[in-house]
Amino acid sequence: MNSLVRASKQALQNAARSYASRGAGGERDVVPRKVAILGAAGGIGQPLSLLMKMSPHVTNLALYDIAGTPGVAADVSHMNTIAKVKGFAGEDQLHEALEGSDVVIIPAGVPRKPGMTRDDLFKINASIVQGLIKACGEACPKALLNIISNPVNSTVPIAAETLKAMGVYDPKRLFGVTTLDLVRARTFYADAIGVDVNSVDVPVVGGHAGTTILPLFSQARHQGQAQKELSAEEIDALTKRTQDGGTEVVQAKAGKGSATLSMAYAGALFADSCLRGLNGTAQTSEYSMVQSEVTSCPFFASKVRLGPSGAEEILGLGELNELEQKGLDVAIAELTASVEKGVKFAKDGSL
Ligand SMILES: NC(=O)C1=CN([C@@H]2O[C@H](COP(=O)(O)OP(=O)(O)OC[C@H]3O[C@@H](n4cnc5c(N)ncnc54)[C@H](O)[C@@H]3O)[C@@H](O)[C@H]2O)C=CC1
Ligand SMILES: O=C([O-])CC(=O)C(=O)O
């Protein structure tokens, strides 16, 4: 069972328990953990706020945006789960929102419209992410930072350089959220071979844009009897669909933004794993874009073991087939260029 399903069941159980014992005093053995969401009034931010309010690991939830957060906070604060919720609006309140945070999730910034690439968002989102990361470096330098804002392939290196310049960079605490690529690969693969999606595991490595997203179907695992063996053409189609998953949603939304609900789900899964790692839960791992020596590219998404100090171990890629190896070469070239673009922006502001 994945952690969010478990978390949702736990939240519902907690809710039922507290409902049944209103006034009984409700003692609970929970590690106090504060999570801040920056961009909490947005398309991702709102459902993500809902899901983090349901997490059994969150005791304090700070919802920050340039506007609109008092309403979102008032709304989710009525849910009878353990997290205390507070809304913060406008830059004056940013530091207060961040202080004491264990995990900061950042889905702030503009989304794509049809015809745009994620890199087309760089001009606007680079500065937004840099500003927010500076505030994190000042107010909560030890927090685990979960970057959702696109282009992730550049915003993560921007964050790293910004924190470095402030003297507070810890590579173990900075994560680009690529979980949605894994969520999609699992869904598409389980559908294609006809097995229970909860039994499926598909590694997805590289970055988070087009051909930098590299699903490794040769390493896919599942339980139960598959209804179907996939041909090379079918694997190729699944690879392309995973790489273009974001565009599929952008086109379907026809100008009204990109993935928000599935992203909120993926973001909550990832943040929940970060919290479980912080709490010392054994065997907590996720795929994420981190500073890495797994390939020649200085930032790369692969499997990461999460623990009390963040990314405690970065695992290798395992064995790739010939096609995947070719895909890896393509991914590294494009990802390296996006990383360099981010580093350059952070150093000299060039767009
Ligand atoms: N990593 C991933 O897998 C995915 C990333 N994304 C990215 O997430 C970002 C957000 O997407 P949506 O929520 O759909 O956009 P949205 O436009 O619905 O929401 C963005 C929110 O950010 C806020 N914001 C803008 N500047 C801010 C600032 N300086 N401080 C705090 N908040 C600020 C806006 O007020 C808005 O509420 C986009 O860049 C999108 O491309 C989207 C889907 C998947
Ligand atoms: O495609 C986009 O612009 C949003 C995104 O990153 C995704 O859905 O994977």
Tab-separated table of C-alpha atoms and ligand atoms in Angstrom:
chain	number	residue	atom	x	y	z
A	1	MET	CA	0.000	0.000	0.000
A	2	ASN	CA	1.488	3.381	-0.884
A	3	SER	CA	2.119	5.923	1.837
A	4	LEU	CA	-0.590	8.422	0.908
A	5	VAL	CA	-3.294	5.766	0.778
A	6	ARG	CA	-1.990	4.636	4.158
A	7	ALA	CA	-1.917	8.263	5.337
A	8	SER	CA	-5.451	8.900	4.091
A	9	LYS	CA	-6.735	5.787	5.852
A	10	GLN	CA	-4.872	6.844	8.992
A	11	ALA	CA	-6.309	10.370	8.764
A	12	LEU	CA	-9.805	8.974	8.374
A	13	GLN	CA	-9.244	6.648	11.329
A	14	ASN	CA	-7.926	9.573	13.393
A	15	ALA	CA	-10.907	11.648	12.355
A	16	ALA	CA	-13.316	8.874	13.279
A	17	ARG	CA	-11.537	8.341	16.604
A	18	SER	CA	-11.562	12.007	17.553
A	19	TYR	CA	-15.188	12.326	16.436
A	20	ALA	CA	-16.131	9.339	18.599
A	21	SER	CA	-14.260	10.669	21.650
A	22	ARG	CA	-14.993	14.400	21.483
A	23	GLY	CA	-13.990	15.979	24.745
A	24	ALA	CA	-12.071	12.881	25.876
A	25	GLY	CA	-8.666	14.581	25.709
A	26	GLY	CA	-7.197	12.802	22.614
A	27	GLU	CA	-3.560	12.022	23.614
A	28	ARG	CA	-1.436	10.971	20.601
A	29	ASP	CA	2.171	9.964	20.012
A	30	VAL	CA	3.081	12.251	17.099
A	31	VAL	CA	6.441	13.949	16.434
A	32	PRO	CA	5.730	17.702	16.049
A	33	ARG	CA	6.420	18.633	12.420
A	34	LYS	CA	5.786	21.876	10.585
A	35	VAL	CA	5.210	21.946	6.834
A	36	ALA	CA	5.013	25.184	4.824
A	37	ILE	CA	3.479	25.344	1.341
A	38	LEU	CA	4.547	28.318	-0.800
A	39	GLY	CA	2.017	28.972	-3.558
A	40	ALA	CA	-0.724	27.412	-1.426
A	41	ALA	CA	-3.617	29.295	-3.068
A	42	GLY	CA	-2.815	27.944	-6.550
A	43	GLY	CA	-4.043	25.042	-8.632
A	44	ILE	CA	-1.580	22.630	-7.005
A	45	GLY	CA	-1.343	24.499	-3.710
A	46	GLN	CA	-4.991	24.103	-2.707
A	47	PRO	CA	-5.389	20.333	-3.104
A	48	LEU	CA	-1.866	19.888	-1.712
A	49	SER	CA	-2.921	21.864	1.378
A	50	LEU	CA	-5.894	19.524	1.734
A	51	LEU	CA	-3.714	16.415	1.435
A	52	MET	CA	-1.051	17.665	3.862
A	53	LYS	CA	-3.826	18.498	6.337
A	54	MET	CA	-4.716	14.783	6.082
A	55	SER	CA	-1.156	13.615	6.738
A	56	PRO	CA	-0.735	11.953	10.127
A	57	HIS	CA	2.835	13.366	10.189
A	58	VAL	CA	1.967	17.083	10.057
A	59	THR	CA	1.163	18.945	13.270
A	60	ASN	CA	1.554	22.490	11.944
A	61	LEU	CA	0.681	23.590	8.410
A	62	ALA	CA	1.628	27.060	7.131
A	63	LEU	CA	-0.081	28.108	3.890
A	64	TYR	CA	1.675	30.978	2.108
A	65	ASP	CA	0.877	32.779	-1.148
A	66	ILE	CA	0.962	36.350	-2.394
A	67	ALA	CA	-2.825	36.424	-1.846
A	68	GLY	CA	-5.787	34.167	-1.153
A	69	THR	CA	-4.343	32.023	1.631
A	70	PRO	CA	-6.562	33.228	4.499
A	71	GLY	CA	-9.521	31.635	2.704
A	72	VAL	CA	-7.728	28.382	1.896
A	73	ALA	CA	-6.453	28.159	5.481
A	74	ALA	CA	-9.881	28.856	6.999
A	75	ASP	CA	-11.355	26.170	4.755
A	76	VAL	CA	-8.917	23.303	5.427
A	77	SER	CA	-8.530	24.261	9.107
A	78	HIS	CA	-12.048	22.955	9.732
A	79	MET	CA	-10.994	19.392	8.859
A	80	ASN	CA	-10.825	17.302	12.044
A	81	THR	CA	-7.251	16.104	11.582
A	82	ILE	CA	-4.280	16.918	13.819
A	83	ALA	CA	-2.482	19.717	11.920
A	84	LYS	CA	-3.004	23.293	13.114
A	85	VAL	CA	-3.361	25.466	10.012
A	86	LYS	CA	-2.451	29.111	9.488
A	87	GLY	CA	-2.619	31.231	6.342
A	88	PHE	CA	0.026	33.812	5.421
A	89	ALA	CA	-0.413	36.321	2.587
A	90	GLY	CA	2.127	38.694	1.083
A	91	GLU	CA	5.888	39.006	1.455
A	92	ASP	CA	5.622	40.647	4.890
A	93	GLN	CA	4.374	37.335	6.250
A	94	LEU	CA	6.741	34.995	4.409
A	95	HIS	CA	9.364	34.675	7.159
A	96	GLU	CA	6.770	33.969	9.800
A	97	ALA	CA	5.253	31.296	7.550
A	98	LEU	CA	8.654	29.611	7.167
A	99	GLU	CA	10.082	29.825	10.686
A	100	GLY	CA	10.415	26.395	12.316
A	101	SER	CA	9.502	24.492	9.149
A	102	ASP	CA	10.775	20.934	8.776
A	103	VAL	CA	9.630	20.633	5.156
A	104	VAL	CA	8.880	23.444	2.683
A	105	ILE	CA	6.948	22.550	-0.472
A	106	ILE	CA	7.174	25.053	-3.331
A	107	PRO	CA	4.549	24.948	-6.098
A	108	ALA	CA	4.684	28.756	-6.615
A	109	GLY	CA	4.903	30.104	-10.137
A	110	VAL	CA	3.153	30.114	-13.485
A	111	PRO	CA	2.035	26.927	-15.261
A	112	ARG	CA	2.238	26.100	-18.995
A	113	LYS	CA	-0.344	26.787	-21.669
A	114	PRO	CA	-0.644	24.647	-24.829
A	115	GLY	CA	2.348	25.098	-27.137
A	116	MET	CA	4.752	26.054	-24.342
A	117	THR	CA	7.647	24.005	-22.995
A	118	ARG	CA	8.495	23.957	-19.307
A	119	ASP	CA	11.600	25.967	-20.170
A	120	ASP	CA	9.323	28.769	-21.461
A	121	LEU	CA	8.377	29.297	-17.789
A	122	PHE	CA	11.995	30.034	-16.837
A	123	LYS	CA	11.762	33.808	-17.375
A	124	ILE	CA	9.033	34.192	-14.735
A	125	ASN	CA	9.574	31.263	-12.386
A	126	ALA	CA	13.359	31.558	-11.989
A	127	SER	CA	13.018	34.807	-10.009
A	128	ILE	CA	9.992	33.571	-8.045
A	129	VAL	CA	11.876	30.457	-6.911
A	130	GLN	CA	15.057	32.401	-6.172
A	131	GLY	CA	13.162	34.872	-3.973
A	132	LEU	CA	11.398	32.137	-2.036
A	133	ILE	CA	14.578	30.117	-1.584
A	134	LYS	CA	16.386	33.168	-0.199
A	135	ALA	CA	13.646	33.475	2.392
A	136	CYS	CA	14.001	29.750	3.222
A	137	GLY	CA	17.782	30.193	3.597
A	138	GLU	CA	17.138	32.969	6.115
A	139	ALA	CA	14.145	31.613	8.019
A	140	CYS	CA	14.519	27.805	7.961
A	141	PRO	CA	17.955	26.814	6.598
A	142	LYS	CA	17.601	23.253	7.950
A	143	ALA	CA	14.259	22.509	6.284
A	144	LEU	CA	13.943	19.928	3.517
A	145	LEU	CA	13.019	21.887	0.382
A	146	ASN	CA	10.669	20.217	-2.130
A	147	ILE	CA	10.736	22.157	-5.413
A	148	ILE	CA	7.742	21.648	-7.672
A	149	SER	CA	7.904	24.918	-9.690
A	150	ASN	CA	8.948	24.420	-13.306
A	151	PRO	CA	11.290	24.141	-15.047
A	152	VAL	CA	12.460	21.806	-12.249
A	153	ASN	CA	15.590	20.996	-14.301
A	154	SER	CA	16.684	24.623	-13.779
A	155	THR	CA	14.857	25.735	-10.608
A	156	VAL	CA	16.648	23.100	-8.481
A	157	PRO	CA	20.137	24.317	-9.513
A	158	ILE	CA	18.947	27.917	-9.011
A	159	ALA	CA	17.956	26.980	-5.465
A	160	ALA	CA	21.309	25.273	-4.850
A	161	GLU	CA	23.335	28.266	-6.068
A	162	THR	CA	21.184	30.706	-4.093
A	163	LEU	CA	21.679	28.743	-0.873
A	164	LYS	CA	25.410	28.340	-1.617
A	165	ALA	CA	25.801	32.122	-1.972
A	166	MET	CA	24.129	32.482	1.441
A	167	GLY	CA	26.470	29.863	2.969
A	168	VAL	CA	23.607	27.557	3.998
A	169	TYR	CA	23.509	24.983	1.196
A	170	ASP	CA	23.119	21.377	2.272
A	171	PRO	CA	22.716	19.131	-0.798
A	172	LYS	CA	20.972	16.506	1.337
A	173	ARG	CA	18.092	18.910	1.952
A	174	LEU	CA	17.265	20.065	-1.565
A	175	PHE	CA	14.886	18.018	-3.747
A	176	GLY	CA	13.310	18.485	-7.163
A	177	VAL	CA	9.931	16.758	-7.077
A	178	THR	CA	9.726	14.268	-9.959
A	179	THR	CA	7.226	11.961	-8.231
A	180	LEU	CA	4.509	12.681	-10.800
A	181	ASP	CA	6.636	10.958	-13.459
A	182	LEU	CA	6.711	7.804	-11.332
A	183	VAL	CA	3.008	8.063	-10.560
A	184	ARG	CA	2.278	8.265	-14.299
A	185	ALA	CA	4.677	5.469	-15.289
A	186	ARG	CA	3.112	3.149	-12.694
A	187	THR	CA	-0.425	3.979	-13.821
A	188	PHE	CA	0.285	3.570	-17.541
A	189	TYR	CA	2.319	0.366	-17.058
A	190	ALA	CA	-0.242	-1.296	-14.765
A	191	ASP	CA	-3.005	-0.461	-17.279
A	192	ALA	CA	-0.939	-1.800	-20.177
A	193	ILE	CA	-0.090	-5.169	-18.616
A	194	GLY	CA	-3.346	-5.532	-16.670
A	195	VAL	CA	-2.139	-5.825	-13.072
A	196	ASP	CA	-3.003	-4.111	-9.778
A	197	VAL	CA	-1.430	-0.643	-9.908
A	198	ASN	CA	-0.517	-0.915	-6.216
A	199	SER	CA	1.809	-3.820	-7.027
A	200	VAL	CA	3.745	-1.958	-9.720
A	201	ASP	CA	7.159	-0.348	-9.470
A	202	VAL	CA	8.753	1.494	-12.422
A	203	PRO	CA	11.976	3.489	-11.907
A	204	VAL	CA	11.989	6.916	-13.591
A	205	VAL	CA	15.312	8.746	-13.610
A	206	GLY	CA	16.894	11.851	-15.163
A	207	GLY	CA	15.012	15.143	-14.982
A	208	HIS	CA	11.508	16.526	-15.324
A	209	ALA	CA	10.964	17.652	-18.928
A	210	GLY	CA	10.446	15.746	-22.180
A	211	THR	CA	13.310	13.414	-23.029
A	212	THR	CA	15.059	14.092	-19.703
A	213	ILE	CA	12.281	11.980	-18.138
A	214	LEU	CA	13.623	8.446	-18.498
A	215	PRO	CA	11.398	5.573	-17.370
A	216	LEU	CA	13.296	2.289	-17.030
A	217	PHE	CA	10.673	-0.238	-18.052
A	218	SER	CA	13.343	-2.953	-18.289
A	219	GLN	CA	13.495	-2.741	-14.475
A	220	ALA	CA	9.719	-2.562	-13.952
A	221	ARG	CA	8.357	-4.967	-11.342
A	222	HIS	CA	4.865	-6.107	-10.433
A	223	GLN	CA	3.075	-8.782	-8.473
A	224	GLY	CA	0.420	-11.092	-9.859
A	225	GLN	CA	-0.066	-12.542	-13.296
A	226	ALA	CA	0.299	-9.987	-16.120
A	227	GLN	CA	-2.499	-10.158	-18.706
A	228	LYS	CA	-0.090	-9.165	-21.449
A	229	GLU	CA	3.592	-9.155	-22.481
A	230	LEU	CA	4.591	-5.798	-23.950
A	231	SER	CA	6.323	-5.553	-27.329
A	232	ALA	CA	9.249	-3.185	-27.948
A	233	GLU	CA	6.825	-0.834	-29.762
A	234	GLU	CA	4.471	-0.840	-26.786
A	235	ILE	CA	7.325	-0.088	-24.372
A	236	ASP	CA	8.390	2.748	-26.676
A	237	ALA	CA	4.838	4.153	-26.658
A	238	LEU	CA	4.689	3.908	-22.847
A	239	THR	CA	8.028	5.716	-22.611
A	240	LYS	CA	6.776	8.542	-24.834
A	241	ARG	CA	3.477	8.784	-22.953
A	242	THR	CA	5.341	9.072	-19.637
A	243	GLN	CA	7.640	11.746	-21.083
A	244	ASP	CA	4.665	13.656	-22.527
A	245	GLY	CA	2.314	13.118	-19.576
A	246	GLY	CA	2.464	16.777	-18.583
A	247	THR	CA	1.716	17.913	-22.131
A	248	GLU	CA	-1.211	15.485	-22.342
A	249	VAL	CA	-2.795	17.297	-19.367
A	250	VAL	CA	-1.864	20.792	-20.630
A	251	GLN	CA	-3.602	20.026	-23.928
A	252	ALA	CA	-6.662	18.514	-22.277
A	253	LYS	CA	-6.999	21.586	-20.019
A	254	ALA	CA	-6.805	23.726	-23.186
A	255	GLY	CA	-5.354	26.916	-21.708
A	256	LYS	CA	-6.556	26.416	-18.117
A	257	GLY	CA	-3.172	25.310	-16.761
A	258	SER	CA	-1.329	22.037	-16.244
A	259	ALA	CA	-1.561	19.058	-13.918
A	260	THR	CA	-2.738	20.179	-10.485
A	261	LEU	CA	-4.658	17.324	-8.844
A	262	SER	CA	-2.307	14.482	-9.788
A	263	MET	CA	0.605	16.790	-8.913
A	264	ALA	CA	-0.864	17.569	-5.514
A	265	TYR	CA	-1.195	13.821	-4.936
A	266	ALA	CA	2.411	13.235	-6.061
A	267	GLY	CA	3.694	16.202	-4.014
A	268	ALA	CA	1.917	14.925	-0.915
A	269	LEU	CA	3.383	11.434	-1.407
A	270	PHE	CA	6.875	12.904	-1.654
A	271	ALA	CA	6.522	15.305	1.292
A	272	ASP	CA	5.046	12.517	3.391
A	273	SER	CA	8.115	10.369	2.640
A	274	CYS	CA	10.408	13.282	3.607
A	275	LEU	CA	8.581	13.502	6.948
A	276	ARG	CA	8.802	9.769	7.512
A	277	GLY	CA	12.535	9.972	6.734
A	278	LEU	CA	12.944	12.824	9.235
A	279	ASN	CA	11.099	10.744	11.816
A	280	GLY	CA	13.536	7.869	11.244
A	281	THR	CA	11.085	5.453	9.623
A	282	ALA	CA	13.162	2.611	8.180
A	283	GLN	CA	13.296	1.980	4.433
A	284	THR	CA	11.904	5.290	3.263
A	285	SER	CA	12.944	6.027	-0.294
A	286	GLU	CA	11.693	8.037	-3.260
A	287	TYR	CA	12.959	9.085	-6.667
A	288	SER	CA	13.947	12.747	-6.713
A	289	MET	CA	16.192	15.193	-8.522
A	290	VAL	CA	19.132	15.893	-6.209
A	291	GLN	CA	22.762	16.919	-6.427
A	292	SER	CA	24.279	13.727	-7.713
A	293	GLU	CA	27.364	11.882	-8.888
A	294	VAL	CA	25.387	9.059	-10.484
A	295	THR	CA	26.045	10.527	-13.965
A	296	SER	CA	28.137	13.397	-15.330
A	297	CYS	CA	25.206	15.755	-14.752
A	298	PRO	CA	25.525	17.523	-11.367
A	299	PHE	CA	21.773	17.244	-10.691
A	300	PHE	CA	19.977	14.053	-11.565
A	301	ALA	CA	16.869	12.191	-10.414
A	302	SER	CA	17.359	8.680	-9.122
A	303	LYS	CA	16.315	6.647	-6.115
A	304	VAL	CA	17.181	8.346	-2.852
A	305	ARG	CA	17.096	6.910	0.667
A	306	LEU	CA	15.492	9.425	3.008
A	307	GLY	CA	16.450	9.748	6.655
A	308	PRO	CA	16.680	12.215	9.549
A	309	SER	CA	19.182	14.391	7.665
A	310	GLY	CA	17.390	14.270	4.295
A	311	ALA	CA	18.850	12.435	1.283
A	312	GLU	CA	21.145	10.037	3.117
A	313	GLU	CA	22.023	7.833	0.162
A	314	ILE	CA	21.705	8.286	-3.586
A	315	LEU	CA	21.330	4.990	-5.350
A	316	GLY	CA	22.636	4.112	-8.807
A	317	LEU	CA	20.702	3.330	-11.964
A	318	GLY	CA	21.005	-0.461	-12.116
A	319	GLU	CA	21.303	-2.177	-15.479
A	320	LEU	CA	19.948	-0.335	-18.533
A	321	ASN	CA	19.109	-1.936	-21.867
A	322	GLU	CA	20.529	-0.538	-25.090
A	323	LEU	CA	17.584	1.758	-25.788
A	324	GLU	CA	17.544	3.098	-22.257
A	325	GLN	CA	21.290	3.738	-22.439
A	326	LYS	CA	20.694	5.827	-25.585
A	327	GLY	CA	17.852	7.620	-23.795
A	328	LEU	CA	20.190	8.301	-20.880
A	329	ASP	CA	22.770	9.973	-23.146
A	330	VAL	CA	20.057	12.227	-24.609
A	331	ALA	CA	18.668	13.012	-21.143
A	332	ILE	CA	22.082	13.900	-19.707
A	333	ALA	CA	22.873	16.300	-22.564
A	334	GLU	CA	19.575	18.192	-22.238
A	335	LEU	CA	19.535	18.136	-18.462
A	336	THR	CA	23.113	19.428	-18.239
A	337	ALA	CA	22.195	22.420	-20.421
A	338	SER	CA	19.150	23.208	-18.221
A	339	VAL	CA	21.262	22.904	-15.074
A	340	GLU	CA	23.865	25.281	-16.534
A	341	LYS	CA	21.132	27.759	-17.458
A	342	GLY	CA	19.888	27.730	-13.873
A	343	VAL	CA	23.366	28.126	-12.392
A	344	LYS	CA	24.106	31.055	-14.748
A	345	PHE	CA	20.858	32.796	-13.787
A	346	ALA	CA	21.640	32.399	-10.096
A	347	LYS	CA	25.153	33.770	-10.587
A	348	ASP	CA	24.539	36.732	-12.921
A	349	GLY	CA	20.764	37.055	-13.291
A	350	SER	CA	20.850	36.278	-17.020
A	351	LEU	CA	17.578	34.972	-18.455
B	1	LIG	N1	7.197	19.210	-10.694
B	1	LIG	C1	6.129	18.806	-11.312
B	1	LIG	O1	5.967	17.606	-11.563
B	1	LIG	C2	5.042	19.766	-11.686
B	1	LIG	C3	5.250	21.112	-11.608
B	1	LIG	N2	4.263	22.004	-11.926
B	1	LIG	C4	4.577	23.429	-11.805
B	1	LIG	O2	4.043	23.952	-10.589
B	1	LIG	C5	3.871	25.364	-10.717
B	1	LIG	C6	2.515	25.798	-10.178
B	1	LIG	O3	1.478	25.277	-10.963
B	1	LIG	P1	-0.068	25.610	-10.618
B	1	LIG	O4	-0.322	25.435	-9.185
B	1	LIG	O5	-0.884	24.886	-11.595
B	1	LIG	O6	-0.106	27.188	-10.937
B	1	LIG	P2	-1.138	28.272	-10.408
B	1	LIG	O7	-0.949	29.493	-11.236
B	1	LIG	O8	-2.494	27.693	-10.315
B	1	LIG	O9	-0.646	28.547	-8.926
B	1	LIG	C7	0.588	29.120	-8.662
B	1	LIG	C8	0.480	29.887	-7.377
B	1	LIG	O10	1.764	30.456	-7.115
B	1	LIG	C9	1.532	31.712	-6.537
B	1	LIG	N3	2.711	32.566	-6.609
B	1	LIG	C10	3.223	33.249	-7.648
B	1	LIG	N4	4.299	33.950	-7.265
B	1	LIG	C11	4.490	33.672	-5.954
B	1	LIG	C12	5.417	34.101	-4.986
B	1	LIG	N5	6.414	34.938	-5.288
B	1	LIG	N6	5.297	33.618	-3.734
B	1	LIG	C13	4.311	32.759	-3.414
B	1	LIG	N7	3.384	32.337	-4.272
B	1	LIG	C14	3.469	32.795	-5.527
B	1	LIG	C15	0.337	32.292	-7.304
B	1	LIG	O11	-0.267	33.353	-6.598
B	1	LIG	C16	-0.533	31.059	-7.438
B	1	LIG	O12	-1.449	30.955	-6.374
B	1	LIG	C17	4.083	25.670	-12.207
B	1	LIG	O13	5.374	26.182	-12.393
B	1	LIG	C18	3.956	24.303	-12.860
B	1	LIG	O14	4.630	24.230	-14.084
B	1	LIG	C19	3.022	21.575	-12.304
B	1	LIG	C20	2.758	20.224	-12.382
B	1	LIG	C21	3.747	19.220	-12.129
B	2	LIG	O1	3.641	19.710	-17.861
B	2	LIG	C1	3.666	20.692	-17.106
B	2	LIG	O2	3.871	21.853	-17.461
B	2	LIG	C2	3.452	20.453	-15.659
B	2	LIG	C3	4.303	19.316	-15.261
B	2	LIG	O3	5.469	19.461	-14.994
B	2	LIG	C4	3.735	17.966	-15.354
B	2	LIG	O4	2.503	17.806	-15.431
B	2	LIG	O5	4.529	17.024	-15.354
